[in-house]
Amino acid sequence: MTTLPVNLDDVKAAAARIAPHVHRTPVLTSRTADAACGARLFFKCETFQRVGAFKARGAFSRLTLLSREQMRRGVVAFSSGNHAQAVALAARDLGVPATIVMPDDAPALKLAATRGYGAEVILYDRRKEDREAIAGRLVQERGLTLVPPFDDEAVIAGQGTAALELLAEVPDLDVLVTPCGGAGLLAGTAVAGTALRPGLRVFGVEPEAGDDVARSLREGWRVAIPVPETIADSLQTTRVGERNFAILQALVEGVLTVSDLELRRAMAFLFSRMKLVVEPGGSAAAAALHAGRVPAVAGRRVGVVLSGGNVDAARFGELVAGLPA
Amino acid sequence: MTTLPVNLDDVKAAAARIAPHVHRTPVLTSRTADAACGARLFFKCETFQRVGAFKARGAFSRLTLLSREQMRRGVVAFSSGNHAQAVALAARDLGVPATIVMPDDAPALKLAATRGYGAEVILYDRRKEDREAIAGRLVQERGLTLVPPFDDEAVIAGQGTAALELLAEVPDLDVLVTPCGGAGLLAGTAVAGTALRPGLRVFGVEPEAGDDVARSLREGWRVAIPVPETIADSLQTTRVGERNFAILQALVEGVLTVSDLELRRAMAFLFSRMKLVVEPGGSAAAAALHAGRVPAVAGRRVGVVLSGGNVDAARFGELVAGLPA
């Protein structure tokens, strides 16, 4: 039996390192949601995490492992979304210079937020340039340390701390469902969840239009797809991470898909009935339950990770307009 | 010295009675909010309470004191919304028939929810008819027990349980701020807060257009006003309760006012920066802090009650449209 790249001790060590920096997010319950899904649901609300998403866990987990010399030289990340904010925030808190490579057509608000955390932003033309190549050059030329968005042991261990907290609060879960992009959160969740609760069934949920992880698990290799067309901007990954995939193959029951309409319906339900602001990708696990796509949950105790809430009010309004509460 | 109508023991007794029925709501913090207000804020999120507002506490507190005969005959309540839902829910959970007298312009979501809990709803025109007279008739004709929205010892004690929980979690608060309509929440908060933490400065916040409680405290008697024109539908009361006023006079530092625009700005901030859905009236305490209207909070530890989140998505979008995040 091969050793997996991350184990429960790694997640526990990450939890200890990041504790001073991240929120222990609340677990909410709702009898209305339970009735709608026919199960007993426990919502782990990473929408209330710093930077509004679980990504802060992985970023702090990775940055707290840097050597003094690496901290002095600084870190680089490429992302236009939650990972960029998380790395910029962690770097600022830990006194590390951060460079974030972002597309020049990124929303002004995201650019401003990243710069607001004190990061240097390097813009690139996404039609002509390759962000990984730019980041690679910065690693070489400036001696920066790259902080990968998901395919990294420390990042996976950090993301697993959300499940560690959830199972400490609700030890007797039968099922645990998380959104799935590059599978940092799903892999960390599977490691922590199945170690703490043998027999726990762990599922990931990805957008129908970007079902590369579901296909990868079926086909046994890491399928690459073009950037998927979906409202779930935080789940628009094109290929699951290598370390992540090894963990998923060993520990995850399955990866399910939801349509954009199902994501919007879940967002509307979470807003109206639970008073929660959840971004499209962040509501994927809730959407799968709400749409009845998670097998054998009737009467079970089900953990649901709401992974992020970074969506502006105008966009939110467009997405939930006209949907039933 | 006169004895106040409610004391800390009453609040503790209410907490024990309602514990099986209500949520212990989370207390959230946000460094962004702290920076914006120049204080250390602790948000008690009653938006996540059952029925989406603190009102569930008072309703369960009152209904759990009914005799078997009173339970058999049923209860009646008049309310613009959250109290109605709360009484309907508590009645359903405890197997008590409920009749709710509601204005015909109450938010559709609140009407639907009240009916959804199985209550009989009687509509009236709030500019022409007197809801208290209608409810009084039902008490006489049908032998129902009236559940007052705020001017009642058991209701005040129930609302005070939110502050009991908050101070158990954050004992060293300097200031505690709540929205104020009829002052059930404010009175209960003042009783629990000042007893547990002598010297705690307790403030209420009401809409500028409905400043009857601030005026009542200044003038020393319970001023009555016409139904105020404000977006804060849950704070459209016309006169503070008698019991409530006695408590406020003894224990509250002051009642502040906020404009509708300040309420909307707070809602937008809470949505974008804290991922919280808060209704206009529910954000009054946060709005007063956000607008810099609460005296001497710089560097202090401040409890902020977010009292409810019952606002539908379309209305929410209208209210926060075009406001800065």
JSON list of C-alpha atoms in Angstrom, two decimals, chain A residues 32-199:
[
{"chain": "A", "resi": 32, "resn": "THR", "atom": "CA", "xyz": [-35.86, 23.84, 7.14]},
{"chain": "A", "resi": 33, "resn": "ALA", "atom": "CA", "xyz": [-32.80, 22.60, 5.26]},
{"chain": "A", "resi": 34, "resn": "ASP", "atom": "CA", "xyz": [-33.07, 19.22, 6.97]},
{"chain": "A", "resi": 35, "resn": "ALA", "atom": "CA", "xyz": [-36.68, 18.92, 5.87]},
{"chain": "A", "resi": 36, "resn": "ALA", "atom": "CA", "xyz": [-35.83, 19.97, 2.30]},
{"chain": "A", "resi": 37, "resn": "CYS", "atom": "CA", "xyz": [-33.05, 17.36, 2.02]},
{"chain": "A", "resi": 38, "resn": "GLY", "atom": "CA", "xyz": [-34.43, 14.55, 4.20]},
{"chain": "A", "resi": 39, "resn": "ALA", "atom": "CA", "xyz": [-31.24, 14.39, 6.25]},
{"chain": "A", "resi": 40, "resn": "ARG", "atom": "CA", "xyz": [-29.67, 16.02, 9.29]},
{"chain": "A", "resi": 41, "resn": "LEU", "atom": "CA", "xyz": [-27.31, 18.66, 7.89]},
{"chain": "A", "resi": 42, "resn": "PHE", "atom": "CA", "xyz": [-24.35, 20.40, 9.55]},
{"chain": "A", "resi": 43, "resn": "PHE", "atom": "CA", "xyz": [-23.12, 23.39, 7.57]},
{"chain": "A", "resi": 44, "resn": "LYS", "atom": "CA", "xyz": [-19.47, 24.29, 8.07]},
{"chain": "A", "resi": 45, "resn": "CYS", "atom": "CA", "xyz": [-19.47, 27.98, 7.16]},
{"chain": "A", "resi": 46, "resn": "GLU", "atom": "CA", "xyz": [-16.15, 28.86, 5.57]},
{"chain": "A", "resi": 47, "resn": "THR", "atom": "CA", "xyz": [-17.90, 31.91, 4.18]},
{"chain": "A", "resi": 48, "resn": "PHE", "atom": "CA", "xyz": [-16.98, 33.42, 7.58]},
{"chain": "A", "resi": 49, "resn": "GLN", "atom": "CA", "xyz": [-13.33, 32.46, 7.23]},
{"chain": "A", "resi": 50, "resn": "ARG", "atom": "CA", "xyz": [-10.81, 35.28, 6.75]},
{"chain": "A", "resi": 51, "resn": "VAL", "atom": "CA", "xyz": [-10.87, 36.52, 3.12]},
{"chain": "A", "resi": 52, "resn": "GLY", "atom": "CA", "xyz": [-14.34, 34.97, 2.93]},
{"chain": "A", "resi": 53, "resn": "ALA", "atom": "CA", "xyz": [-13.21, 31.46, 1.94]},
{"chain": "A", "resi": 54, "resn": "PHE", "atom": "CA", "xyz": [-11.42, 28.34, 3.23]},
{"chain": "A", "resi": 55, "resn": "LYS", "atom": "CA", "xyz": [-8.38, 29.33, 1.13]},
{"chain": "A", "resi": 56, "resn": "ALA", "atom": "CA", "xyz": [-6.96, 31.25, 4.09]},
{"chain": "A", "resi": 57, "resn": "ARG", "atom": "CA", "xyz": [-6.31, 27.90, 5.81]},
{"chain": "A", "resi": 58, "resn": "GLY", "atom": "CA", "xyz": [-4.09, 26.51, 3.05]},
{"chain": "A", "resi": 59, "resn": "ALA", "atom": "CA", "xyz": [-2.24, 29.79, 2.54]},
{"chain": "A", "resi": 60, "resn": "PHE", "atom": "CA", "xyz": [-1.38, 30.17, 6.24]},
{"chain": "A", "resi": 61, "resn": "SER", "atom": "CA", "xyz": [-0.49, 26.48, 6.42]},
{"chain": "A", "resi": 62, "resn": "ARG", "atom": "CA", "xyz": [2.01, 26.86, 3.58]},
{"chain": "A", "resi": 63, "resn": "LEU", "atom": "CA", "xyz": [3.49, 30.20, 4.62]},
{"chain": "A", "resi": 64, "resn": "THR", "atom": "CA", "xyz": [4.04, 29.18, 8.24]},
{"chain": "A", "resi": 65, "resn": "LEU", "atom": "CA", "xyz": [6.41, 26.47, 6.95]},
{"chain": "A", "resi": 66, "resn": "LEU", "atom": "CA", "xyz": [8.73, 28.88, 5.13]},
{"chain": "A", "resi": 67, "resn": "SER", "atom": "CA", "xyz": [12.31, 29.22, 6.30]},
{"chain": "A", "resi": 68, "resn": "ARG", "atom": "CA", "xyz": [13.49, 32.63, 7.50]},
{"chain": "A", "resi": 69, "resn": "GLU", "atom": "CA", "xyz": [15.37, 33.06, 4.23]},
{"chain": "A", "resi": 70, "resn": "GLN", "atom": "CA", "xyz": [12.29, 32.14, 2.16]},
{"chain": "A", "resi": 71, "resn": "MET", "atom": "CA", "xyz": [10.21, 34.60, 4.17]},
{"chain": "A", "resi": 72, "resn": "ARG", "atom": "CA", "xyz": [12.73, 37.35, 3.54]},
{"chain": "A", "resi": 73, "resn": "ARG", "atom": "CA", "xyz": [12.73, 36.73, -0.21]},
{"chain": "A", "resi": 74, "resn": "GLY", "atom": "CA", "xyz": [8.95, 36.47, -0.47]},
{"chain": "A", "resi": 75, "resn": "VAL", "atom": "CA", "xyz": [6.24, 34.39, -2.12]},
{"chain": "A", "resi": 76, "resn": "VAL", "atom": "CA", "xyz": [4.47, 34.37, -5.47]},
{"chain": "A", "resi": 77, "resn": "ALA", "atom": "CA", "xyz": [1.05, 33.05, -6.42]},
{"chain": "A", "resi": 78, "resn": "PHE", "atom": "CA", "xyz": [-1.01, 33.16, -9.59]},
{"chain": "A", "resi": 79, "resn": "SER", "atom": "CA", "xyz": [-4.75, 33.50, -9.18]},
{"chain": "A", "resi": 80, "resn": "SER", "atom": "CA", "xyz": [-7.47, 36.01, -9.83]},
{"chain": "A", "resi": 81, "resn": "GLY", "atom": "CA", "xyz": [-9.65, 34.77, -7.01]},
{"chain": "A", "resi": 82, "resn": "ASN", "atom": "CA", "xyz": [-9.79, 33.56, -3.43]},
{"chain": "A", "resi": 83, "resn": "HIS", "atom": "CA", "xyz": [-6.30, 32.01, -3.43]},
{"chain": "A", "resi": 84, "resn": "ALA", "atom": "CA", "xyz": [-4.76, 35.36, -4.41]},
{"chain": "A", "resi": 85, "resn": "GLN", "atom": "CA", "xyz": [-6.48, 37.13, -1.52]},
{"chain": "A", "resi": 86, "resn": "ALA", "atom": "CA", "xyz": [-5.54, 34.36, 0.88]},
{"chain": "A", "resi": 87, "resn": "VAL", "atom": "CA", "xyz": [-1.84, 34.40, -0.03]},
{"chain": "A", "resi": 88, "resn": "ALA", "atom": "CA", "xyz": [-1.75, 38.21, 0.08]},
{"chain": "A", "resi": 89, "resn": "LEU", "atom": "CA", "xyz": [-3.40, 38.20, 3.52]},
{"chain": "A", "resi": 90, "resn": "ALA", "atom": "CA", "xyz": [-1.20, 35.45, 4.97]},
{"chain": "A", "resi": 91, "resn": "ALA", "atom": "CA", "xyz": [1.91, 37.17, 3.62]},
{"chain": "A", "resi": 92, "resn": "ARG", "atom": "CA", "xyz": [0.93, 40.50, 5.15]},
{"chain": "A", "resi": 93, "resn": "ASP", "atom": "CA", "xyz": [0.13, 38.94, 8.54]},
{"chain": "A", "resi": 94, "resn": "LEU", "atom": "CA", "xyz": [3.45, 37.07, 8.58]},
{"chain": "A", "resi": 95, "resn": "GLY", "atom": "CA", "xyz": [5.55, 39.96, 7.24]},
{"chain": "A", "resi": 96, "resn": "VAL", "atom": "CA", "xyz": [6.41, 38.23, 3.98]},
{"chain": "A", "resi": 97, "resn": "PRO", "atom": "CA", "xyz": [6.57, 40.15, 0.67]},
{"chain": "A", "resi": 98, "resn": "ALA", "atom": "CA", "xyz": [3.98, 38.78, -1.78]},
{"chain": "A", "resi": 99, "resn": "THR", "atom": "CA", "xyz": [3.75, 39.00, -5.54]},
{"chain": "A", "resi": 100, "resn": "ILE", "atom": "CA", "xyz": [0.47, 38.00, -7.16]},
{"chain": "A", "resi": 101, "resn": "VAL", "atom": "CA", "xyz": [0.22, 37.34, -10.89]},
{"chain": "A", "resi": 102, "resn": "MET", "atom": "CA", "xyz": [-3.25, 38.37, -12.08]},
{"chain": "A", "resi": 103, "resn": "PRO", "atom": "CA", "xyz": [-4.86, 38.80, -15.51]},
{"chain": "A", "resi": 104, "resn": "ASP", "atom": "CA", "xyz": [-5.05, 42.45, -16.65]},
{"chain": "A", "resi": 105, "resn": "ASP", "atom": "CA", "xyz": [-8.80, 42.09, -17.12]},
{"chain": "A", "resi": 106, "resn": "ALA", "atom": "CA", "xyz": [-9.40, 40.99, -13.52]},
{"chain": "A", "resi": 107, "resn": "PRO", "atom": "CA", "xyz": [-12.20, 42.94, -11.82]},
{"chain": "A", "resi": 108, "resn": "ALA", "atom": "CA", "xyz": [-10.97, 46.26, -10.40]},
{"chain": "A", "resi": 109, "resn": "LEU", "atom": "CA", "xyz": [-12.38, 45.28, -6.99]},
{"chain": "A", "resi": 110, "resn": "LYS", "atom": "CA", "xyz": [-10.24, 42.12, -6.83]},
{"chain": "A", "resi": 111, "resn": "LEU", "atom": "CA", "xyz": [-7.14, 44.00, -7.97]},
{"chain": "A", "resi": 112, "resn": "ALA", "atom": "CA", "xyz": [-7.77, 46.66, -5.34]},
{"chain": "A", "resi": 113, "resn": "ALA", "atom": "CA", "xyz": [-8.37, 44.05, -2.62]},
{"chain": "A", "resi": 114, "resn": "THR", "atom": "CA", "xyz": [-5.14, 42.20, -3.42]},
{"chain": "A", "resi": 115, "resn": "ARG", "atom": "CA", "xyz": [-3.17, 45.46, -3.46]},
{"chain": "A", "resi": 116, "resn": "GLY", "atom": "CA", "xyz": [-5.02, 46.44, -0.28]},
{"chain": "A", "resi": 117, "resn": "TYR", "atom": "CA", "xyz": [-3.32, 43.55, 1.49]},
{"chain": "A", "resi": 118, "resn": "GLY", "atom": "CA", "xyz": [0.01, 45.05, 0.42]},
{"chain": "A", "resi": 119, "resn": "ALA", "atom": "CA", "xyz": [0.82, 42.55, -2.33]},
{"chain": "A", "resi": 120, "resn": "GLU", "atom": "CA", "xyz": [2.65, 43.55, -5.50]},
{"chain": "A", "resi": 121, "resn": "VAL", "atom": "CA", "xyz": [0.35, 42.71, -8.41]},
{"chain": "A", "resi": 122, "resn": "ILE", "atom": "CA", "xyz": [1.86, 41.74, -11.76]},
{"chain": "A", "resi": 123, "resn": "LEU", "atom": "CA", "xyz": [-0.62, 41.92, -14.58]},
{"chain": "A", "resi": 124, "resn": "TYR", "atom": "CA", "xyz": [-0.50, 39.73, -17.66]},
{"chain": "A", "resi": 125, "resn": "ASP", "atom": "CA", "xyz": [-2.49, 39.41, -20.86]},
{"chain": "A", "resi": 126, "resn": "ARG", "atom": "CA", "xyz": [-4.35, 36.14, -20.56]},
{"chain": "A", "resi": 127, "resn": "ARG", "atom": "CA", "xyz": [-4.70, 35.75, -24.35]},
{"chain": "A", "resi": 128, "resn": "LYS", "atom": "CA", "xyz": [-0.96, 36.09, -24.99]},
{"chain": "A", "resi": 129, "resn": "GLU", "atom": "CA", "xyz": [0.94, 35.14, -21.86]},
{"chain": "A", "resi": 130, "resn": "ASP", "atom": "CA", "xyz": [1.14, 32.08, -19.60]},
{"chain": "A", "resi": 131, "resn": "ARG", "atom": "CA", "xyz": [0.76, 32.91, -15.89]},
{"chain": "A", "resi": 132, "resn": "GLU", "atom": "CA", "xyz": [2.62, 29.81, -14.77]},
{"chain": "A", "resi": 133, "resn": "ALA", "atom": "CA", "xyz": [5.57, 30.79, -16.95]},
{"chain": "A", "resi": 134, "resn": "ILE", "atom": "CA", "xyz": [5.53, 34.32, -15.48]},
{"chain": "A", "resi": 135, "resn": "ALA", "atom": "CA", "xyz": [5.39, 32.94, -11.95]},
{"chain": "A", "resi": 136, "resn": "GLY", "atom": "CA", "xyz": [8.17, 30.47, -12.78]},
{"chain": "A", "resi": 137, "resn": "ARG", "atom": "CA", "xyz": [10.36, 33.34, -13.99]},
{"chain": "A", "resi": 138, "resn": "LEU", "atom": "CA", "xyz": [9.76, 35.22, -10.74]},
{"chain": "A", "resi": 139, "resn": "VAL", "atom": "CA", "xyz": [10.75, 32.14, -8.77]},
{"chain": "A", "resi": 140, "resn": "GLN", "atom": "CA", "xyz": [14.00, 31.92, -10.74]},
{"chain": "A", "resi": 141, "resn": "GLU", "atom": "CA", "xyz": [14.89, 35.61, -11.00]},
{"chain": "A", "resi": 142, "resn": "ARG", "atom": "CA", "xyz": [13.85, 36.81, -7.55]},
{"chain": "A", "resi": 143, "resn": "GLY", "atom": "CA", "xyz": [14.19, 33.62, -5.55]},
{"chain": "A", "resi": 144, "resn": "LEU", "atom": "CA", "xyz": [10.49, 33.76, -4.60]},
{"chain": "A", "resi": 145, "resn": "THR", "atom": "CA", "xyz": [8.67, 30.69, -3.25]},
{"chain": "A", "resi": 146, "resn": "LEU", "atom": "CA", "xyz": [5.65, 29.63, -5.27]},
{"chain": "A", "resi": 147, "resn": "VAL", "atom": "CA", "xyz": [2.45, 28.98, -3.26]},
{"chain": "A", "resi": 148, "resn": "PRO", "atom": "CA", "xyz": [0.44, 26.54, -5.37]},
{"chain": "A", "resi": 149, "resn": "PRO", "atom": "CA", "xyz": [-3.35, 26.85, -5.18]},
{"chain": "A", "resi": 150, "resn": "PHE", "atom": "CA", "xyz": [-4.01, 23.16, -4.44]},
{"chain": "A", "resi": 151, "resn": "ASP", "atom": "CA", "xyz": [-1.34, 20.67, -5.51]},
{"chain": "A", "resi": 152, "resn": "ASP", "atom": "CA", "xyz": [0.82, 20.96, -2.38]},
{"chain": "A", "resi": 153, "resn": "GLU", "atom": "CA", "xyz": [1.06, 18.92, 0.83]},
{"chain": "A", "resi": 154, "resn": "ALA", "atom": "CA", "xyz": [0.93, 21.91, 3.18]},
{"chain": "A", "resi": 155, "resn": "VAL", "atom": "CA", "xyz": [-1.97, 23.50, 1.30]},
{"chain": "A", "resi": 156, "resn": "ILE", "atom": "CA", "xyz": [-3.96, 20.24, 1.37]},
{"chain": "A", "resi": 157, "resn": "ALA", "atom": "CA", "xyz": [-3.23, 19.78, 5.08]},
{"chain": "A", "resi": 158, "resn": "GLY", "atom": "CA", "xyz": [-4.37, 23.35, 5.75]},
{"chain": "A", "resi": 159, "resn": "GLN", "atom": "CA", "xyz": [-7.63, 22.90, 3.88]},
{"chain": "A", "resi": 160, "resn": "GLY", "atom": "CA", "xyz": [-8.22, 19.71, 5.88]},
{"chain": "A", "resi": 161, "resn": "THR", "atom": "CA", "xyz": [-8.43, 21.72, 9.10]},
{"chain": "A", "resi": 162, "resn": "ALA", "atom": "CA", "xyz": [-12.02, 22.73, 8.31]},
{"chain": "A", "resi": 163, "resn": "ALA", "atom": "CA", "xyz": [-13.06, 19.05, 8.49]},
{"chain": "A", "resi": 164, "resn": "LEU", "atom": "CA", "xyz": [-10.97, 18.63, 11.65]},
{"chain": "A", "resi": 165, "resn": "GLU", "atom": "CA", "xyz": [-13.02, 21.37, 13.32]},
{"chain": "A", "resi": 166, "resn": "LEU", "atom": "CA", "xyz": [-16.31, 20.06, 11.97]},
{"chain": "A", "resi": 167, "resn": "LEU", "atom": "CA", "xyz": [-15.69, 16.53, 13.27]},
{"chain": "A", "resi": 168, "resn": "ALA", "atom": "CA", "xyz": [-14.55, 17.85, 16.64]},
{"chain": "A", "resi": 169, "resn": "GLU", "atom": "CA", "xyz": [-17.93, 19.56, 16.93]},
{"chain": "A", "resi": 170, "resn": "VAL", "atom": "CA", "xyz": [-20.06, 16.85, 15.27]},
{"chain": "A", "resi": 171, "resn": "PRO", "atom": "CA", "xyz": [-18.14, 13.58, 15.67]},
{"chain": "A", "resi": 172, "resn": "ASP", "atom": "CA", "xyz": [-20.82, 11.20, 14.43]},
{"chain": "A", "resi": 173, "resn": "LEU", "atom": "CA", "xyz": [-21.20, 12.26, 10.80]},
{"chain": "A", "resi": 174, "resn": "ASP", "atom": "CA", "xyz": [-22.13, 9.62, 8.23]},
{"chain": "A", "resi": 175, "resn": "VAL", "atom": "CA", "xyz": [-21.41, 11.67, 5.11]},
{"chain": "A", "resi": 176, "resn": "LEU", "atom": "CA", "xyz": [-19.29, 14.74, 4.36]},
{"chain": "A", "resi": 177, "resn": "VAL", "atom": "CA", "xyz": [-19.68, 16.77, 1.16]},
{"chain": "A", "resi": 178, "resn": "THR", "atom": "CA", "xyz": [-17.47, 19.59, -0.13]},
{"chain": "A", "resi": 179, "resn": "PRO", "atom": "CA", "xyz": [-17.15, 21.64, -3.30]},
{"chain": "A", "resi": 180, "resn": "CYS", "atom": "CA", "xyz": [-14.37, 20.48, -5.63]},
{"chain": "A", "resi": 181, "resn": "GLY", "atom": "CA", "xyz": [-12.16, 22.53, -7.97]},
{"chain": "A", "resi": 182, "resn": "GLY", "atom": "CA", "xyz": [-8.49, 21.51, -7.96]},
{"chain": "A", "resi": 183, "resn": "ALA", "atom": "CA", "xyz": [-9.46, 19.33, -4.97]},
{"chain": "A", "resi": 184, "resn": "GLY", "atom": "CA", "xyz": [-7.35, 20.90, -2.23]},
{"chain": "A", "resi": 185, "resn": "LEU", "atom": "CA", "xyz": [-10.35, 21.17, 0.06]},
{"chain": "A", "resi": 186, "resn": "LEU", "atom": "CA", "xyz": [-11.75, 17.78, -0.94]},
{"chain": "A", "resi": 187, "resn": "ALA", "atom": "CA", "xyz": [-8.40, 16.00, -0.48]},
{"chain": "A", "resi": 188, "resn": "GLY", "atom": "CA", "xyz": [-7.75, 17.60, 2.92]},
{"chain": "A", "resi": 189, "resn": "THR", "atom": "CA", "xyz": [-11.31, 16.84, 3.99]},
{"chain": "A", "resi": 190, "resn": "ALA", "atom": "CA", "xyz": [-11.00, 13.20, 2.93]},
{"chain": "A", "resi": 191, "resn": "VAL", "atom": "CA", "xyz": [-7.72, 12.78, 4.84]},
{"chain": "A", "resi": 192, "resn": "ALA", "atom": "CA", "xyz": [-9.03, 14.30, 8.07]},
{"chain": "A", "resi": 193, "resn": "GLY", "atom": "CA", "xyz": [-12.56, 12.95, 7.79]},
{"chain": "A", "resi": 194, "resn": "THR", "atom": "CA", "xyz": [-11.82, 9.30, 7.05]},
{"chain": "A", "resi": 195, "resn": "ALA", "atom": "CA", "xyz": [-9.02, 9.14, 9.64]},
{"chain": "A", "resi": 196, "resn": "LEU", "atom": "CA", "xyz": [-11.17, 10.60, 12.42]},
{"chain": "A", "resi": 197, "resn": "ARG", "atom": "CA", "xyz": [-14.30, 8.72, 11.44]},
{"chain": "A", "resi": 198, "resn": "PRO", "atom": "CA", "xyz": [-13.60, 5.42, 9.68]},
{"chain": "A", "resi": 199, "resn": "GLY", "atom": "CA", "xyz": [-16.41, 4.60, 7.27]}
]
